[in-house]
mmCIF file of C-alpha atoms in Angstrom:
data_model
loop_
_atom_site.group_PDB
_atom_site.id
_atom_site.type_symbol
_atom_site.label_atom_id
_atom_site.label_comp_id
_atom_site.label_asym_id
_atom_site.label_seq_id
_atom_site.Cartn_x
_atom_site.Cartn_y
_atom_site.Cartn_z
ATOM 1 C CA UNK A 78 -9.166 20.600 9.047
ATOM 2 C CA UNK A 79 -6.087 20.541 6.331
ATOM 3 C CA UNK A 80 -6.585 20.428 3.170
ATOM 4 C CA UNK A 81 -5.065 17.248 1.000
ATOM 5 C CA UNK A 82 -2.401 19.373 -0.086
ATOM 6 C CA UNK A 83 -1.520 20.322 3.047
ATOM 7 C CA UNK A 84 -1.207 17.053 4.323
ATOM 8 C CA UNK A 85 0.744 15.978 1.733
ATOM 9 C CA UNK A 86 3.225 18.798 1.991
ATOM 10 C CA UNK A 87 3.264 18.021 5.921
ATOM 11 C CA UNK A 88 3.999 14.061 4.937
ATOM 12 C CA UNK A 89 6.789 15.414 2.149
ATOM 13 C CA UNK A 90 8.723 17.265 4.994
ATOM 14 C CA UNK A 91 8.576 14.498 7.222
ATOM 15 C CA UNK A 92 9.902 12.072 4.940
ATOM 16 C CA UNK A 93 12.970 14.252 4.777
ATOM 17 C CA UNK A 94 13.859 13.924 8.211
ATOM 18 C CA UNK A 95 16.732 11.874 9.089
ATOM 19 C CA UNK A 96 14.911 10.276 12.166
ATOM 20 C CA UNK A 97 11.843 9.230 10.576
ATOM 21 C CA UNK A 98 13.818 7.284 8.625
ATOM 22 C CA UNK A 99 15.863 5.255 10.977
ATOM 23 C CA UNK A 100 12.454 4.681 12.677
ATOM 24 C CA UNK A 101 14.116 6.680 15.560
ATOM 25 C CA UNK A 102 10.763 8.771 16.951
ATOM 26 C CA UNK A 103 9.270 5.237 17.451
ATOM 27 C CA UNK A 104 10.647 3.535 20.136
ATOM 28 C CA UNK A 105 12.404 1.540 17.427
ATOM 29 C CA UNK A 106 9.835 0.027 16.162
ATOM 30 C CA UNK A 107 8.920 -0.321 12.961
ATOM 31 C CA UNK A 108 7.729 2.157 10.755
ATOM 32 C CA UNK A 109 4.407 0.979 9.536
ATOM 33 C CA UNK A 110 2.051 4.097 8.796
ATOM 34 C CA UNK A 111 -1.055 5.250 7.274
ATOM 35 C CA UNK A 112 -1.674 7.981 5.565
ATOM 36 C CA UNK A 113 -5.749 8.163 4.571
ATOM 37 C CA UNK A 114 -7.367 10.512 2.596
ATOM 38 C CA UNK A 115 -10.835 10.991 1.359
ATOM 39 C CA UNK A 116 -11.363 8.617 -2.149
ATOM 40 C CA UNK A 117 -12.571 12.035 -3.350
ATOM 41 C CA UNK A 118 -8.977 13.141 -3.581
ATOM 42 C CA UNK A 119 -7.218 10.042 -5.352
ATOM 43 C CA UNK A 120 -6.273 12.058 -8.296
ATOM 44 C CA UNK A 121 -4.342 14.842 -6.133
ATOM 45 C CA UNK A 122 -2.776 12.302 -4.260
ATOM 46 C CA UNK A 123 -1.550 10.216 -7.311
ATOM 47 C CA UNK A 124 -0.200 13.121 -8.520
ATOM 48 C CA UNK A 125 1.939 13.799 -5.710
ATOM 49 C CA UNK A 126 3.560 10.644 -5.886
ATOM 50 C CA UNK A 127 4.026 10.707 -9.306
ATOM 51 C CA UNK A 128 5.631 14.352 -8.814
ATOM 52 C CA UNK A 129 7.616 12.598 -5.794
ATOM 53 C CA UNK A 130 8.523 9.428 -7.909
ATOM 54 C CA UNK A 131 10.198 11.989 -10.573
ATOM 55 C CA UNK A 132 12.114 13.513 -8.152
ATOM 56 C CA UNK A 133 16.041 12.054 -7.163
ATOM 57 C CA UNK A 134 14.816 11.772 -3.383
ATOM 58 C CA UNK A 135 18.765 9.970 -3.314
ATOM 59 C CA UNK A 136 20.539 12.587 -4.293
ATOM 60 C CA UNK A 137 18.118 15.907 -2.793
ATOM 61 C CA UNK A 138 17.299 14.077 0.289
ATOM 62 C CA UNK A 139 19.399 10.693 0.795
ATOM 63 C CA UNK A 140 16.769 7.934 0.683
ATOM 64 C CA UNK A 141 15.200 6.116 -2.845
ATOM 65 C CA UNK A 142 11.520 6.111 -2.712
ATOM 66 C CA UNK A 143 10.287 2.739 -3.614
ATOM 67 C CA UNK A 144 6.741 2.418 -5.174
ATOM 68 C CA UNK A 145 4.124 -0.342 -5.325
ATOM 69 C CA UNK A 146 1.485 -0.036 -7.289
ATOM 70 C CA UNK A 147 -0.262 -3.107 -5.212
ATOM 71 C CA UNK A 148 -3.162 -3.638 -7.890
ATOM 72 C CA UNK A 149 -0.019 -3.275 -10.911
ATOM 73 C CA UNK A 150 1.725 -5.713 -8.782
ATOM 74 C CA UNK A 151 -0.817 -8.486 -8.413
ATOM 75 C CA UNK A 152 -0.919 -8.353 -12.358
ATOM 76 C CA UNK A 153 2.556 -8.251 -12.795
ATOM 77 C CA UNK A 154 2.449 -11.726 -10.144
ATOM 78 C CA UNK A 155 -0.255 -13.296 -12.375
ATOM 79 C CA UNK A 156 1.765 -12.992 -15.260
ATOM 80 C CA UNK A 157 4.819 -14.176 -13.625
ATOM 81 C CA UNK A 158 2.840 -17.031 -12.192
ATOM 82 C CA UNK A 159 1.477 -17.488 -16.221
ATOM 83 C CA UNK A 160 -2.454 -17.175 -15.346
ATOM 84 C CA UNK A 161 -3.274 -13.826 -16.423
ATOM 85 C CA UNK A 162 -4.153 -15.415 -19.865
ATOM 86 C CA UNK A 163 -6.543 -17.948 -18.244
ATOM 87 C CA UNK A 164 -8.223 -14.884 -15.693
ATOM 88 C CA UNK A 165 -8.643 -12.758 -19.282
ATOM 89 C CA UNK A 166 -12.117 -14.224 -19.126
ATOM 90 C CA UNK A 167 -13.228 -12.970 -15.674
ATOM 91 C CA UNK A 168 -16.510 -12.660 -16.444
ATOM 92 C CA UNK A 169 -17.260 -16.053 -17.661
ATOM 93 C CA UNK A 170 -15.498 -17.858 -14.748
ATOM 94 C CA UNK A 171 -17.602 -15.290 -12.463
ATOM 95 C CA UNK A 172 -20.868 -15.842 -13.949
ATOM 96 C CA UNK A 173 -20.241 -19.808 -13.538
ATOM 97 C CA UNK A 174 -18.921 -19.681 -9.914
ATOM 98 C CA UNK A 175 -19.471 -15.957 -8.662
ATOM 99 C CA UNK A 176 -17.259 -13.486 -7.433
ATOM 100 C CA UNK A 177 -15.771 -14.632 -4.345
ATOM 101 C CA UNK A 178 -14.630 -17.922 -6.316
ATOM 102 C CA UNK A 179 -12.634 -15.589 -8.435
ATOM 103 C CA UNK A 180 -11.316 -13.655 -5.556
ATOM 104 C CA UNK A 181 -10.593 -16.464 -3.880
ATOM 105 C CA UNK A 182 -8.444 -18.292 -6.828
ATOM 106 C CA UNK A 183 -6.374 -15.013 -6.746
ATOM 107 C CA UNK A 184 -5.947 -15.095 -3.516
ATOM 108 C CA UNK A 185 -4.610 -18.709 -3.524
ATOM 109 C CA UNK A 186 -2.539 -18.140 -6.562
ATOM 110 C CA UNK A 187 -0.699 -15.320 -4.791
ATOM 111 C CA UNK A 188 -0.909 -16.677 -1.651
ATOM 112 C CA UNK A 189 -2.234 -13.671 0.409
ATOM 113 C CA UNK A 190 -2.618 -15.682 3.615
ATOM 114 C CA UNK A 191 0.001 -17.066 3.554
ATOM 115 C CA UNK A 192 4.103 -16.554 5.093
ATOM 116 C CA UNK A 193 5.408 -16.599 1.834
ATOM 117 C CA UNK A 194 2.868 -14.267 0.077
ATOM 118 C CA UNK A 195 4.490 -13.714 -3.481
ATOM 119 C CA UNK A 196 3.473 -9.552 -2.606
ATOM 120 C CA UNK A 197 5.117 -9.649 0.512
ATOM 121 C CA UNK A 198 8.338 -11.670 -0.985
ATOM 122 C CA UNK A 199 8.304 -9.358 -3.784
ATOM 123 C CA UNK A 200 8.622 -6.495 -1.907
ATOM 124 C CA UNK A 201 10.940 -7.199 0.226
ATOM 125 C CA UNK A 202 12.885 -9.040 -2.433
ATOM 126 C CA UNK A 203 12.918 -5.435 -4.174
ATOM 127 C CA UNK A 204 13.252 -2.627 -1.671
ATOM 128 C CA UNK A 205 16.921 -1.532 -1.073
ATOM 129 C CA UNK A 206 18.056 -0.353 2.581
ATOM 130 C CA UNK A 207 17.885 3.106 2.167
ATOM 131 C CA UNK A 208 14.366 3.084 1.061
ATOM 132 C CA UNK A 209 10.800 4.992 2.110
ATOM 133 C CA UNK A 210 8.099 2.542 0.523
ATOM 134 C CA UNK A 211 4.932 3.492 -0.469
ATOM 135 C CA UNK A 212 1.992 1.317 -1.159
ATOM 136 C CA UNK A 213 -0.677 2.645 -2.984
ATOM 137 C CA UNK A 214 -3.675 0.890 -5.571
ATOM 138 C CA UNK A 215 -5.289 -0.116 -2.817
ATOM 139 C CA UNK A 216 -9.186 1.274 -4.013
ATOM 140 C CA UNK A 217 -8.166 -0.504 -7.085
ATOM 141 C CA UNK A 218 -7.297 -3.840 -5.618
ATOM 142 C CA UNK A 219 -10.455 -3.882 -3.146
ATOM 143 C CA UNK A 220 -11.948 -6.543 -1.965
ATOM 144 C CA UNK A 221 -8.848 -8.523 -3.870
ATOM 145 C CA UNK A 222 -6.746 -7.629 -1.160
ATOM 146 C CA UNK A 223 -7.560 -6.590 2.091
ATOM 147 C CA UNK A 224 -4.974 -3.639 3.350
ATOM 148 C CA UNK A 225 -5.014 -4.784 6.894
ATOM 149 C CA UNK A 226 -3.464 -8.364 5.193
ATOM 150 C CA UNK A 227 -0.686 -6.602 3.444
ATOM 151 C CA UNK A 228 0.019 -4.817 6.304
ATOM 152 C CA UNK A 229 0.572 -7.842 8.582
ATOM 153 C CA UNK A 230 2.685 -9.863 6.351
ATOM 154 C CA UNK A 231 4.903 -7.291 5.401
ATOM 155 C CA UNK A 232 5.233 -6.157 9.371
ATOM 156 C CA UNK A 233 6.517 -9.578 9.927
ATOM 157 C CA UNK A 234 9.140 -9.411 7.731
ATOM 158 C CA UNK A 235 10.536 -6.070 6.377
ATOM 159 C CA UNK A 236 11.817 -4.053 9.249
ATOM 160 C CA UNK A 237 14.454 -1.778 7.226
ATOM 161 C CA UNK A 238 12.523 1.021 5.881
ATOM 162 C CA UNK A 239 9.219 3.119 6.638
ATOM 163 C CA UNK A 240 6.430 2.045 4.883
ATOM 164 C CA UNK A 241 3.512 4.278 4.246
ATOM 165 C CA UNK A 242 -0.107 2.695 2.989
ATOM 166 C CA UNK A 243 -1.526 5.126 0.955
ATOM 167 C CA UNK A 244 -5.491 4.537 1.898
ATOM 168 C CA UNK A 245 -8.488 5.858 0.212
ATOM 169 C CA UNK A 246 -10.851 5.781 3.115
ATOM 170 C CA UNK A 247 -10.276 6.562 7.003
ATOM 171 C CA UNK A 248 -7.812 4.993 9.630
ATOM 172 C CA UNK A 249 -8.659 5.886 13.542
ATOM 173 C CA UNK A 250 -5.147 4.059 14.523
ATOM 174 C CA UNK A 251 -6.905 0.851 14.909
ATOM 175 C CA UNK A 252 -9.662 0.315 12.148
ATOM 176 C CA UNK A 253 -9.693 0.721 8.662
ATOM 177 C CA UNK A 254 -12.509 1.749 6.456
ATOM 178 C CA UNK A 255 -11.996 1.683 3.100
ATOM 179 C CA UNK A 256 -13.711 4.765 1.150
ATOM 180 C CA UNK A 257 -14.997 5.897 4.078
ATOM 181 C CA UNK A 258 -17.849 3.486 4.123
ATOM 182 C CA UNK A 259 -17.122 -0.078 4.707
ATOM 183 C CA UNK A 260 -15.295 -1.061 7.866
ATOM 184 C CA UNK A 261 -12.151 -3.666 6.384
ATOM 185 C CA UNK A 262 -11.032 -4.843 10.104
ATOM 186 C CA UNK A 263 -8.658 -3.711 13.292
ATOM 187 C CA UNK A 264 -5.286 -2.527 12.329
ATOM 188 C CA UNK A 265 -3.093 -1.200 15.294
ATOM 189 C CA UNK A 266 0.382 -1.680 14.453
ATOM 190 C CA UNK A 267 0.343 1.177 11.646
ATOM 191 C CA UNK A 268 0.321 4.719 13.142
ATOM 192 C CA UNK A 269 -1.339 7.485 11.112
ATOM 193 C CA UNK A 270 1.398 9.607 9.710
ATOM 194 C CA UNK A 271 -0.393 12.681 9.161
ATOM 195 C CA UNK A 272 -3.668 14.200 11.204
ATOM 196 C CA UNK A 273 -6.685 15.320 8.896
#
């Protein structure tokens, strides 16, 4: 078994490639991947993208690494939409109509399940050609967002770039279970970038 480290140095050097890139190894599909990792190791793996986010992948490599923070993003969307103020009390509107109410208004707000998902829309709105994208935040946006949802959305419409879900849990190429425990549902379009 490889350690996280490992993995991620295995997932740096394959970003570099020119093929993975142009989706080339893949039939010509899509790039959609996963890479999991065990929750246990969501500091080492921040740090590697942070390390990776500092680093002119343009010039040393010839693609822009594109980041979404996808729990940063649904705030910045709630302010943009002007209803962060009225969610400040969370706890009050959860208390009177419980937590899937709340989740649910978010939900609607941002329109998850929907074509024109403002996350979806923003991200592709944002993400330049000559891009690898990588979506991470997603322990810190559970049960908010459900990965497999992202995933679907954003498979319908962005088909210029790898993406790469950054997932603390475990993906067998056609479940997801985030932090290891809870099964979220069947994913098979994504393909696990790197083996554990």
């Amino acid at each position: 078994m490889k350690t996280i480290e490992e993995r991620l140095d295995i997932l740096e050097n394959r970003m570099r490639q020119e093929n993975f890139r142009s989706n080339t190894g893949l039939g010509n599909e899509v790039g959609y991947y996963v890479f999991d990792y065990d929750p246990a190791d969501e500091l080492k793996v921040r740090g590697r993208i942070w390390e990776l986010q500092e680093t002119n992948t343009m010039l040393k490599f010839g693609y822009q690494l594109i980041v979404y923070d996808l729990y940063e993003l649904i705030l910045k969307l709630l302010q943009d939409e002007d209803v962060l103020d009225d969610l400040k009390d969370l706890k009050d509107l959860e208390e009177e109509e419980g937590t899937e109410y709340v989740f649910a208004s978010i939900s609607d707000i941002l329109k998850f399940d929907e074509s024109d998902s403002l996350i979806v829309n923003y991200i592709v709105d944002n993400t330049p050609d000559d891009a690898v994208v990588f979506l991470t935040g997603v322990g810190k946006c559970y049960p908010i967002l459900r990965s497999h949802k992202i995933l679907n959305n954003l498979h319908q419409v962005m088909d210029h770039c790898p993406v790469i879900l950054f997932y603390p849990g475990k993906y067998t190429g056609s479940s997801l279970h985030i932090f290891g425990e809870r099964k979220e549902d069947n994913y098979y379009r994504a393909f696990p970038i790197v083996e554990r």
